[in-house]
XYZ file of C-alpha atoms in Angstrom:
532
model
C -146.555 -175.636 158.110
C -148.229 -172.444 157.007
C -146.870 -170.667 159.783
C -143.053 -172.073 158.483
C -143.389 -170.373 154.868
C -142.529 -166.848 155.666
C -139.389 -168.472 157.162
C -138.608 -170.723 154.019
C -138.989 -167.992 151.566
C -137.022 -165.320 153.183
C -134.221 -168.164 153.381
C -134.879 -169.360 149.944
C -134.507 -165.645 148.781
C -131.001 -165.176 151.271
C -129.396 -168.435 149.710
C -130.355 -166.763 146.162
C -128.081 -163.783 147.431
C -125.822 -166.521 148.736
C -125.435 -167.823 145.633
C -125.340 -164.931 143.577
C -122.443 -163.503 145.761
C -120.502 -166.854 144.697
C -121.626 -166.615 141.409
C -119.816 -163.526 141.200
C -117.031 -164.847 142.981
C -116.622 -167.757 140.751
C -116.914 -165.957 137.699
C -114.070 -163.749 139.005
C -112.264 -166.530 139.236
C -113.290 -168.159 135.780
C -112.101 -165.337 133.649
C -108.686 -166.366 135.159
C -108.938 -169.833 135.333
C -111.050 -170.194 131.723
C -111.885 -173.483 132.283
C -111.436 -174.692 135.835
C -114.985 -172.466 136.706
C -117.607 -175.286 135.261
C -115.449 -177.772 136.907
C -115.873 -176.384 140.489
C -119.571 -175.964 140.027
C -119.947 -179.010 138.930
C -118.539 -180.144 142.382
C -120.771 -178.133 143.888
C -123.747 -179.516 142.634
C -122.766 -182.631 143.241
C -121.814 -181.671 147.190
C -125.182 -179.935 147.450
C -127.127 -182.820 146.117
C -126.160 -185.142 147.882
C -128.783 -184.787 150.457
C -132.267 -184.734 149.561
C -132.689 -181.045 151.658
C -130.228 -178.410 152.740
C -130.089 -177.412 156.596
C -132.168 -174.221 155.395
C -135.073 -176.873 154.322
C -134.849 -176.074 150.929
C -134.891 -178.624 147.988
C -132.033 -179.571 146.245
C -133.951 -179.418 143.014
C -134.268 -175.844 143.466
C -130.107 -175.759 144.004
C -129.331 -177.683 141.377
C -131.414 -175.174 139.179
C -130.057 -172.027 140.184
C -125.922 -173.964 139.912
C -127.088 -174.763 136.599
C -128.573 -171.085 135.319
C -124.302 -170.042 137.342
C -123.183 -172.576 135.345
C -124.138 -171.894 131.651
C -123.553 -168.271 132.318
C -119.553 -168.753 133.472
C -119.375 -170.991 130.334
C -120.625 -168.091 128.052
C -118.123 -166.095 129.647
C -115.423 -168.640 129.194
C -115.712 -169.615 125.362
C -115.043 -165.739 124.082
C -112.039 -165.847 126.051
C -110.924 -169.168 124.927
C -111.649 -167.764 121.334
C -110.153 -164.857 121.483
C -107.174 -166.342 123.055
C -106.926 -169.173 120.260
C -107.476 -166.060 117.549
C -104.248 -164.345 118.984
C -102.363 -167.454 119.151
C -102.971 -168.030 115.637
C -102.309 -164.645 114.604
C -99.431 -163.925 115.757
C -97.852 -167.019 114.521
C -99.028 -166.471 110.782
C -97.923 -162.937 111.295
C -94.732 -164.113 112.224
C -94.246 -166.647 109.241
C -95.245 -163.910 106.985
C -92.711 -161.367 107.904
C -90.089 -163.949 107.920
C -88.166 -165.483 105.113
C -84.888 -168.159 106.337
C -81.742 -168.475 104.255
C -83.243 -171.838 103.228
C -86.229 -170.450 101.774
C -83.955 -168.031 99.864
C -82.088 -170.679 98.121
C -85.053 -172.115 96.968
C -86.444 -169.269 95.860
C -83.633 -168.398 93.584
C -83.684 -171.655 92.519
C -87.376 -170.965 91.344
C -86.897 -167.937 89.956
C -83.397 -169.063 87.818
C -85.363 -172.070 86.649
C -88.170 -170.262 85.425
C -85.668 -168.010 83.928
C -83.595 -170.074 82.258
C -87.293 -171.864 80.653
C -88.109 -168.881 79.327
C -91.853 -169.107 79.868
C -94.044 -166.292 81.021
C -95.467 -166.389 84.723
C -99.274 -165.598 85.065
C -100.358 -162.741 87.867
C -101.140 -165.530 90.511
C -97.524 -167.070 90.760
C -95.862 -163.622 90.037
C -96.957 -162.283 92.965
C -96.689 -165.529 95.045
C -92.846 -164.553 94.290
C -92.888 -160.678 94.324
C -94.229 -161.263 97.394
C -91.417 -163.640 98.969
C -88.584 -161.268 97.136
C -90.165 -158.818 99.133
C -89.825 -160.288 102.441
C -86.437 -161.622 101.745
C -85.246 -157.785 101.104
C -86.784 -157.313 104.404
C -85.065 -159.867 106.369
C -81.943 -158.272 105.164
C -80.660 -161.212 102.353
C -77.930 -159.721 100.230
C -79.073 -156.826 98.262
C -77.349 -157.397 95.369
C -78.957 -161.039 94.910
C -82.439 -159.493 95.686
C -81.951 -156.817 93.154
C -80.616 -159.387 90.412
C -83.712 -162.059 91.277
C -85.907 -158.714 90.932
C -84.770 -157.871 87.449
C -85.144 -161.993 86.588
C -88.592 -161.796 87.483
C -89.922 -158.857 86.101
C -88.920 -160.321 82.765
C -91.469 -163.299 83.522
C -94.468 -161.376 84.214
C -96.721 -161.296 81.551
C -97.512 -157.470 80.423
C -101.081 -156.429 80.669
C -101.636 -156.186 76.764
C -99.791 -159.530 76.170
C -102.098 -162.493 75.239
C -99.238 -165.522 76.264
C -101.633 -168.384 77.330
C -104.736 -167.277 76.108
C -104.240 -168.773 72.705
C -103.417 -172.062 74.510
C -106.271 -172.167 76.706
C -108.695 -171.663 73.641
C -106.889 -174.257 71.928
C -108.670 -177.365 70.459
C -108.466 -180.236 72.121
C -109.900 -182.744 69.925
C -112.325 -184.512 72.198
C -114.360 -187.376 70.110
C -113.526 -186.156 66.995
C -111.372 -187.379 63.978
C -108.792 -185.222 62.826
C -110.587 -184.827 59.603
C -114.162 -183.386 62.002
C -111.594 -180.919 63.342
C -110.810 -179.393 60.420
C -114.237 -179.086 58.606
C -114.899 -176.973 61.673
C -112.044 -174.882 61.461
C -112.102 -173.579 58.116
C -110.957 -170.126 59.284
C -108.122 -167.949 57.784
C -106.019 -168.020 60.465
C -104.949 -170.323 62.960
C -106.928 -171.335 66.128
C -103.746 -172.822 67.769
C -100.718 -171.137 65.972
C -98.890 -174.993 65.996
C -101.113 -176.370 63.554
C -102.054 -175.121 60.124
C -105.489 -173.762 59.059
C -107.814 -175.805 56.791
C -106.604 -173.722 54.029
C -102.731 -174.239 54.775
C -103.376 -178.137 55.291
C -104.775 -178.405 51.493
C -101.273 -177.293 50.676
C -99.264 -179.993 52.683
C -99.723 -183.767 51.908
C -101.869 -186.342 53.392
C -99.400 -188.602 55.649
C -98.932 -191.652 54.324
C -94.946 -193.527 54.276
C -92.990 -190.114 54.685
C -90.213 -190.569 57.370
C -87.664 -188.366 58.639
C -84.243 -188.600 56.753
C -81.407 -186.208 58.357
C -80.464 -186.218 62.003
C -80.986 -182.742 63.692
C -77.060 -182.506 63.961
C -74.325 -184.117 63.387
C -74.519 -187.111 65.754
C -70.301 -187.450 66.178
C -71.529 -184.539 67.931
C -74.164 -185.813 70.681
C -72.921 -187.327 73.505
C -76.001 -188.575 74.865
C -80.124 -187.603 74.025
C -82.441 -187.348 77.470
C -85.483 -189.109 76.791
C -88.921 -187.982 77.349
C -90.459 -187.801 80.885
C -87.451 -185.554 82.212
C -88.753 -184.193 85.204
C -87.585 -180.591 86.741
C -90.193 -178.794 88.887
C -91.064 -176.224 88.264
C -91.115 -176.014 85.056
C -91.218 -179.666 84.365
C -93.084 -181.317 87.041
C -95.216 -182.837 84.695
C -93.303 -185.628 82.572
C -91.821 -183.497 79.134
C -92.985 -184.053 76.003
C -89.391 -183.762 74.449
C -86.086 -185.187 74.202
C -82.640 -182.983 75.029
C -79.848 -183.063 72.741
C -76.492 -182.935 74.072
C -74.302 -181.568 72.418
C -71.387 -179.633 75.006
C -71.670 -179.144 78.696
C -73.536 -176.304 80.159
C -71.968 -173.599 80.274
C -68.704 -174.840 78.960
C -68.364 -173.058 75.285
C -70.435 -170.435 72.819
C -70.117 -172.547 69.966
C -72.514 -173.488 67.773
C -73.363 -176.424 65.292
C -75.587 -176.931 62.096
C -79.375 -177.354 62.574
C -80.733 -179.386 59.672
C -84.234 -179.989 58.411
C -85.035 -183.746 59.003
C -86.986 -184.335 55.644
C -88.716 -182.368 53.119
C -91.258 -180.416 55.111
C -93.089 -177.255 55.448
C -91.686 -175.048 58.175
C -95.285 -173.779 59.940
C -94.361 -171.062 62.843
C -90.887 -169.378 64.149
C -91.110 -168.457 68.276
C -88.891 -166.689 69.748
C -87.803 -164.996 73.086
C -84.703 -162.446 73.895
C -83.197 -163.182 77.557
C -84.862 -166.639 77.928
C -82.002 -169.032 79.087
C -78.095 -167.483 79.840
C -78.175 -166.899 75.734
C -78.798 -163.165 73.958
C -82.057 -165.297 72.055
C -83.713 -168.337 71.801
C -85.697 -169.881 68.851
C -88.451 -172.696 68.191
C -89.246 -173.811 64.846
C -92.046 -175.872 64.066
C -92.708 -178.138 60.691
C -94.511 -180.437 59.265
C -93.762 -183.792 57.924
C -97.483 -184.072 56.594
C -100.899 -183.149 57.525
C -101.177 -184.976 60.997
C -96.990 -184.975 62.295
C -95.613 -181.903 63.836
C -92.231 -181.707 64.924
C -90.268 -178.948 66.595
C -87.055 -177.579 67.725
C -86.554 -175.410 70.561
C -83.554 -173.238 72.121
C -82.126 -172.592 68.450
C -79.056 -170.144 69.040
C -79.708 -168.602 65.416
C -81.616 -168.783 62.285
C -80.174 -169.686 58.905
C -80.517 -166.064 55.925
C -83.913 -168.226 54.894
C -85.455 -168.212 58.000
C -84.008 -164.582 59.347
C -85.330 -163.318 55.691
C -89.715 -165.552 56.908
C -89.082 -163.458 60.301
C -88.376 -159.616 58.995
C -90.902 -160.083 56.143
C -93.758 -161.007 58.508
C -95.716 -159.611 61.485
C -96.222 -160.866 65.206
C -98.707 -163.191 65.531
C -100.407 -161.675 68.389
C -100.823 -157.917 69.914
C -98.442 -156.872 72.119
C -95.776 -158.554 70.828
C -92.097 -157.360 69.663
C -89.278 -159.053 67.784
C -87.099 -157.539 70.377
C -88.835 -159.127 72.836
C -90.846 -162.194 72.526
C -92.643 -162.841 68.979
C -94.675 -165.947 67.144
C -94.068 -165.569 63.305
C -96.575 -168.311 61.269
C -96.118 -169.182 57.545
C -95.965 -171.927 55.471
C -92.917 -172.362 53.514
C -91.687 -175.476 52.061
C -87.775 -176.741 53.075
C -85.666 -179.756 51.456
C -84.233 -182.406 53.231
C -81.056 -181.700 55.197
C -80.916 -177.797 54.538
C -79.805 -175.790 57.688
C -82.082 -174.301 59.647
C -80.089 -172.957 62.322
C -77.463 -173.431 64.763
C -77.563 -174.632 68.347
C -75.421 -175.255 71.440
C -73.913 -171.766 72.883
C -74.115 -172.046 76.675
C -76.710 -173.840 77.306
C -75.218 -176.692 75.425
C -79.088 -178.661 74.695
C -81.802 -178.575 72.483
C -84.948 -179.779 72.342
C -86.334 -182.308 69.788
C -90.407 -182.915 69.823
C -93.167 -184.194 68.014
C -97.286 -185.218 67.937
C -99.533 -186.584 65.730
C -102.874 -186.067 65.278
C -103.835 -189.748 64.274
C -102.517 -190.752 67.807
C -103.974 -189.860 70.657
C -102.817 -190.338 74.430
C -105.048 -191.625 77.512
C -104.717 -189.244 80.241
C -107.299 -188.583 83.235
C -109.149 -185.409 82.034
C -108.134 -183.973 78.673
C -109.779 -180.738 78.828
C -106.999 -179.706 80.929
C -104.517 -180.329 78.421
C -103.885 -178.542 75.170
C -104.138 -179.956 71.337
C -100.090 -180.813 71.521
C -99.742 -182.701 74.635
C -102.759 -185.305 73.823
C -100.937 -186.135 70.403
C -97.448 -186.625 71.989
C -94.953 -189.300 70.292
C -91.437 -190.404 69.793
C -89.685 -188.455 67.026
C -87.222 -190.954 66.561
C -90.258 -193.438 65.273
C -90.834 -191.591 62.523
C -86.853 -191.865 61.091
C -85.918 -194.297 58.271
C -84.656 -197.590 60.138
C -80.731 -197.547 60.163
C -80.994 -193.702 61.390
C -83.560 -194.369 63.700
C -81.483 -197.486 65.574
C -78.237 -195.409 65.909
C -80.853 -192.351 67.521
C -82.143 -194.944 69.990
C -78.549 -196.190 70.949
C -78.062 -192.289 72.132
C -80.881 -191.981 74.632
C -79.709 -192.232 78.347
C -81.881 -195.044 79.449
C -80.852 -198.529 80.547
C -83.105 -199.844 77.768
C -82.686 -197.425 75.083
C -86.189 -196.863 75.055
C -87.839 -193.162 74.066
C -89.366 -192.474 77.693
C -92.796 -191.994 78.730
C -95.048 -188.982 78.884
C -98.894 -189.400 80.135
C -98.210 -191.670 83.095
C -102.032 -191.306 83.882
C -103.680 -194.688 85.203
C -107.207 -193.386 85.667
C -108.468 -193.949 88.970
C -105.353 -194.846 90.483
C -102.976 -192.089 91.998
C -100.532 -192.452 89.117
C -100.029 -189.623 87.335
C -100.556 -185.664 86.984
C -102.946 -183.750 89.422
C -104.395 -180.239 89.269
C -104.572 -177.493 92.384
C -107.436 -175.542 91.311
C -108.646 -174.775 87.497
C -105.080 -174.896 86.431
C -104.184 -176.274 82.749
C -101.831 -178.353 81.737
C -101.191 -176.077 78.676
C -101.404 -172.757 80.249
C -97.596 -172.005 80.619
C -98.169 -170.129 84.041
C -100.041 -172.401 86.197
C -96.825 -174.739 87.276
C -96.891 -174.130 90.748
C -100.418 -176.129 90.799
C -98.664 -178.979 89.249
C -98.302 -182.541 90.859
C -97.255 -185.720 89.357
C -96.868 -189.168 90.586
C -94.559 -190.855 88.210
C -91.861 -193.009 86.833
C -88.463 -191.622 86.155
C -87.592 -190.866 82.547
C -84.047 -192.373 83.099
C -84.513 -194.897 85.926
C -88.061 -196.566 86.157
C -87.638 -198.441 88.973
C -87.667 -195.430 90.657
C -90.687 -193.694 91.660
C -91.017 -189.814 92.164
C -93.104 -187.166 93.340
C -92.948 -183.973 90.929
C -94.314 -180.924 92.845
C -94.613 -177.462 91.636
C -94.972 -175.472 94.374
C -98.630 -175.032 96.592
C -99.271 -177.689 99.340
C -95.038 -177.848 100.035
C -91.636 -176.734 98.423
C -90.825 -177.108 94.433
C -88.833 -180.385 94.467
C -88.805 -184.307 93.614
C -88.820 -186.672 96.312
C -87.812 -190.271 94.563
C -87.326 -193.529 96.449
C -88.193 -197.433 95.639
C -91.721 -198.263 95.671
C -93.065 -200.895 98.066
C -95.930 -203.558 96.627
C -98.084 -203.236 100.109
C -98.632 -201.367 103.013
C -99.727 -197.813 103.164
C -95.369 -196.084 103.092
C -94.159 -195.621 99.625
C -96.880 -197.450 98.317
C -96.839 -198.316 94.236
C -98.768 -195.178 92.768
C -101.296 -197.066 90.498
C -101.648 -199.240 93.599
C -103.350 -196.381 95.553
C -106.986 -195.922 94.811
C -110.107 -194.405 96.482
C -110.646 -196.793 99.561
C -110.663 -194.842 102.410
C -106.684 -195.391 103.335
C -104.514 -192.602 104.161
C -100.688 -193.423 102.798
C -97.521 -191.695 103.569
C -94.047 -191.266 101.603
C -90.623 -190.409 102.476
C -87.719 -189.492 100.710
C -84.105 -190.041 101.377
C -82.530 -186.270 101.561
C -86.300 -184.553 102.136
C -87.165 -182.840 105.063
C -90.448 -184.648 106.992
C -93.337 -186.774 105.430
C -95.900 -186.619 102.637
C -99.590 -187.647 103.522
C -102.211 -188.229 100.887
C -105.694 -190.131 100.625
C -108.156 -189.743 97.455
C -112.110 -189.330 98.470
C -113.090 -190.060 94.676
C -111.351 -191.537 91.716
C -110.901 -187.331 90.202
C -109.839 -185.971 93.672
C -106.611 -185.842 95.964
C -105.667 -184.121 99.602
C -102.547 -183.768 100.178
C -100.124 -182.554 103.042
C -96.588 -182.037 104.119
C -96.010 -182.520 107.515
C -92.768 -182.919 109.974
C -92.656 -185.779 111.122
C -92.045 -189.507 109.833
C -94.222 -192.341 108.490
C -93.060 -194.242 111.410
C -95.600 -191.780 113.673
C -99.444 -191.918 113.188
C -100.789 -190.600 109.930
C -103.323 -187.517 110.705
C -104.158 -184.914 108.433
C -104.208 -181.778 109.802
C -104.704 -178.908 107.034
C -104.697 -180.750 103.956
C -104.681 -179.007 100.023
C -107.015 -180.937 97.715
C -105.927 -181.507 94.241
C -108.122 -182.728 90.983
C -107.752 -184.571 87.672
């Protein structure tokens, strides 16, 4: 045996070369083949153990050790390649998406950018350049100049200028939580207004306590109303949550410049005059704000023109804020008392609408989270509740609703799906965060019809409706969903591949577009979360 050893080691130490040589070899190969490389050693371990000694006498245990030290070092050759290949897979597809923008794409973004146009709202930093960026890339792909040129000019109107405080005042706005109305006010005893829509403590001493006061006067003439839209009108993006107004008809869109009487709808005290230049396809467009007493608000927005009183409140005072110009966007507060029925205005032009709002502060709405909402939207109601009787039954006949009834505006069925959602810290009151909008609700017109209002972020601006089913997990009843572990899917007649969506907790959402139908298997591949 002893005289055998010399023998067994210099064979031991030729099958190490051996085995090194195919190392080398294999490796070769495995930076081709990636993978296949652990495969074929594995076959040769398993050839090579098979015997309980090679014909050199040497243990298969020692074989096996050296094919597995070859085999962990082609796999950490392999993996970097595999990464690296993945890595330029990936990048050259998102660099490819980035630099290119389809004619579909383009449609929809002038759609975005008219609609936010024609709302007249300022866009915070985030979404402006979320659309700079996409105008850019459109001029790129060689879309028609002229379009990209006129979108250009559209949008640079909606950014909000450095020294401009738009939103700010909203986000710092009261909210009311657990408080009475009356708390509120012993805390605000300031000389100016927190939120500019409602009075200081020293302005409400002035107006009277609400008791039986009702509106009087219609805001126009109704011969000349062809139809009201309720509340819950939904239009993404700028209304993908539910609105908190009615529209007035009064002429098609678009159809004539003409103009009709505005009229004060009781004796009240006219509280704050807004005001934008180039806001819808009109030179100006005005909101006027009053109060019926202490706790109800109303308003009017997209006034054409001011009646000599109100022109003479608006040259007489300043701005409310810094930064802003009357010949450019401007928030003028006072307090000045108005008669029932005495014109305030004039509306109609080309955009043929106005808007008719109102909330009061004894009345407060359920929704999911209020802290993302501001003082306004929690106090929501039905202006035509507040008219005398016979005016308010002939109001009611004019909304375009099967019932007649006023429409709906928190939709919210805590812990349910029903509802609006949140990307991110967005507010509901901001003004500039609608592309992180979502809402699962009824339609203001049709209820029996279910739709998804999305803003922009996980998939395109747009609504997808379609009938609600009772069970299952496709187009499942939205208060019906709830956090149990189920992923659900919805499809729309008209829309372009499916909508998956499961909620972990009763305050969160993920969400994802995907092409394919519900009819395939429901996986989530790279979903965006949403919040209450």
């Amino acid at each position: 045996m002893f005289t055998h050893r010399p023998y067994v080691q210099n064979g031991f130490s030729f099958m190490i070369i051996l085995f090194l040589v195919a190392g080398i070899t294999v490796l070769g190969i495995g930076v081709h083949q990636q993978k296949k490389a652990p495969v074929e050693v594995e076959k040769l371990v398993q050839s090579q153990t098979s015997e309980k000694q090679t014909p050199l006498g040497i243990p298969t245990t020692t074989i096996e050790s050296v094919v597995a030290q070859t085999k962990q070092q082609l796999e950490s050759e392999v993996r970097p390649l595999e990464k690296k290949s993945t890595t330029i897979q990936k990048t050259t597809t998102n660099t490819t998406k980035a630099l290119t923008i389809t004619s579909g794409n383009f449609q929809q973004l002038i759609g975005e950018i008219t609609i936010l146009s024609k709302a007249g709202n300022l866009i915070g930093s985030e979404h402006y350049t979320r659309l700079q960026d996409a105008l850019d890339r459109a001029a790129k792909t060689g879309m028609e100049s002229i379009e990209v040129q006129k979108l250009q000019k559209m949008l640079d109107a909606l950014k909000i200028p450095q020294s401009h405080p738009a939103g700010n005042y909203q986000k710092s706005s009261p909210t009311l939580p657990q408080q009475t109305t009356e708390t509120y006010r012993a805390n605000n005893q300031a000389v100016f207004r927190s939120d500019p829509e409602i009075p200081h403590a020293g302005e409400i001493a002035q107006i009277p306590v609400c008791g039986n006061q009702q509106f009087l006067t219609s805001p126009v003439d109704l011969s000349k109303v062809f139809s009201v839209t309720p509340r819950g009108n939904l239009g993404p993006p700028g209304h993908t949550f539910p609105t908190e107004h009615m529209f007035f008809h009064v002429s098609a869109g678009g159809a004539s410049t003409e103009t009709i009487p505005l009229l004060s709808p009781a004796d009240v005290y006219i509280t704050l005059i807004s005001f934008g230049h180039g806001m819808t396809q009109d030179p100006v467009d005005y909101t006027i704000w009053f109060a019926l007493c202490r706790d109800v608000i109303g308003y009017y927005n997209h006034v054409k023109s001011l009646s000599p009183e109100l022109e003479k409140i608006v040259a007489e005072k300043e701005c409310r804020f810094s930064g802003e110009s009357k010949q450019t966007r401007c928030n003028i507060e006072t307090l000045t008392p108005i008669k029932n029925a005495v014109p305030l205005g004039a509306v109609g032009r080309l955009q043929g609408n106005f808007d008719f709002g109102i909330f009061d502060l004894r009345k407060k709405l359920l929704f999911a989270n209020p802290a993302r909402y501001g003082t306004r939207s929690l106090y929501i109601q039905c202006a035509f509740d507040y008219y005398e009787p016979s005016l308010k039954s002939r109001l009611y006949a004019l909304l375009d609703r099967a019932d007649h009834s006023c429409g709906e505006v928190a939709q919210d069925k805590p812990g349910t799906l029903q509802g609006n959602w949140f990307a991110g810290n967005a507010q509901g009151n901001s003004g500039t965060d609608w592309n992180k909008y979502l809402a699962f609700v009824k339609d203001n017109k049709n209820p029996e019809t279910s739709v998804i209002s999305i803003g922009g972020t996980f998939t395109d601006v747009g609504k997808w409706e379609f009938k609600a089913t009772a069970s299952g997990t496709i187009n499942r009843e939205f208060k019906d969903v709830t956090p149990d572990s189920v992923t659900y899917c919805y499809e729309a007649t008209g829309k372009s591949g499916r909508i998956l969506l499961a909620m972990p907790t009763t305050q969160t959402l993920k969400i994802e577009h995907q092409q394919n139908t519900c009819a395939a298997q429901f996986e989530f591949i790279s979903p965006t979360l949403y919040s209450r």
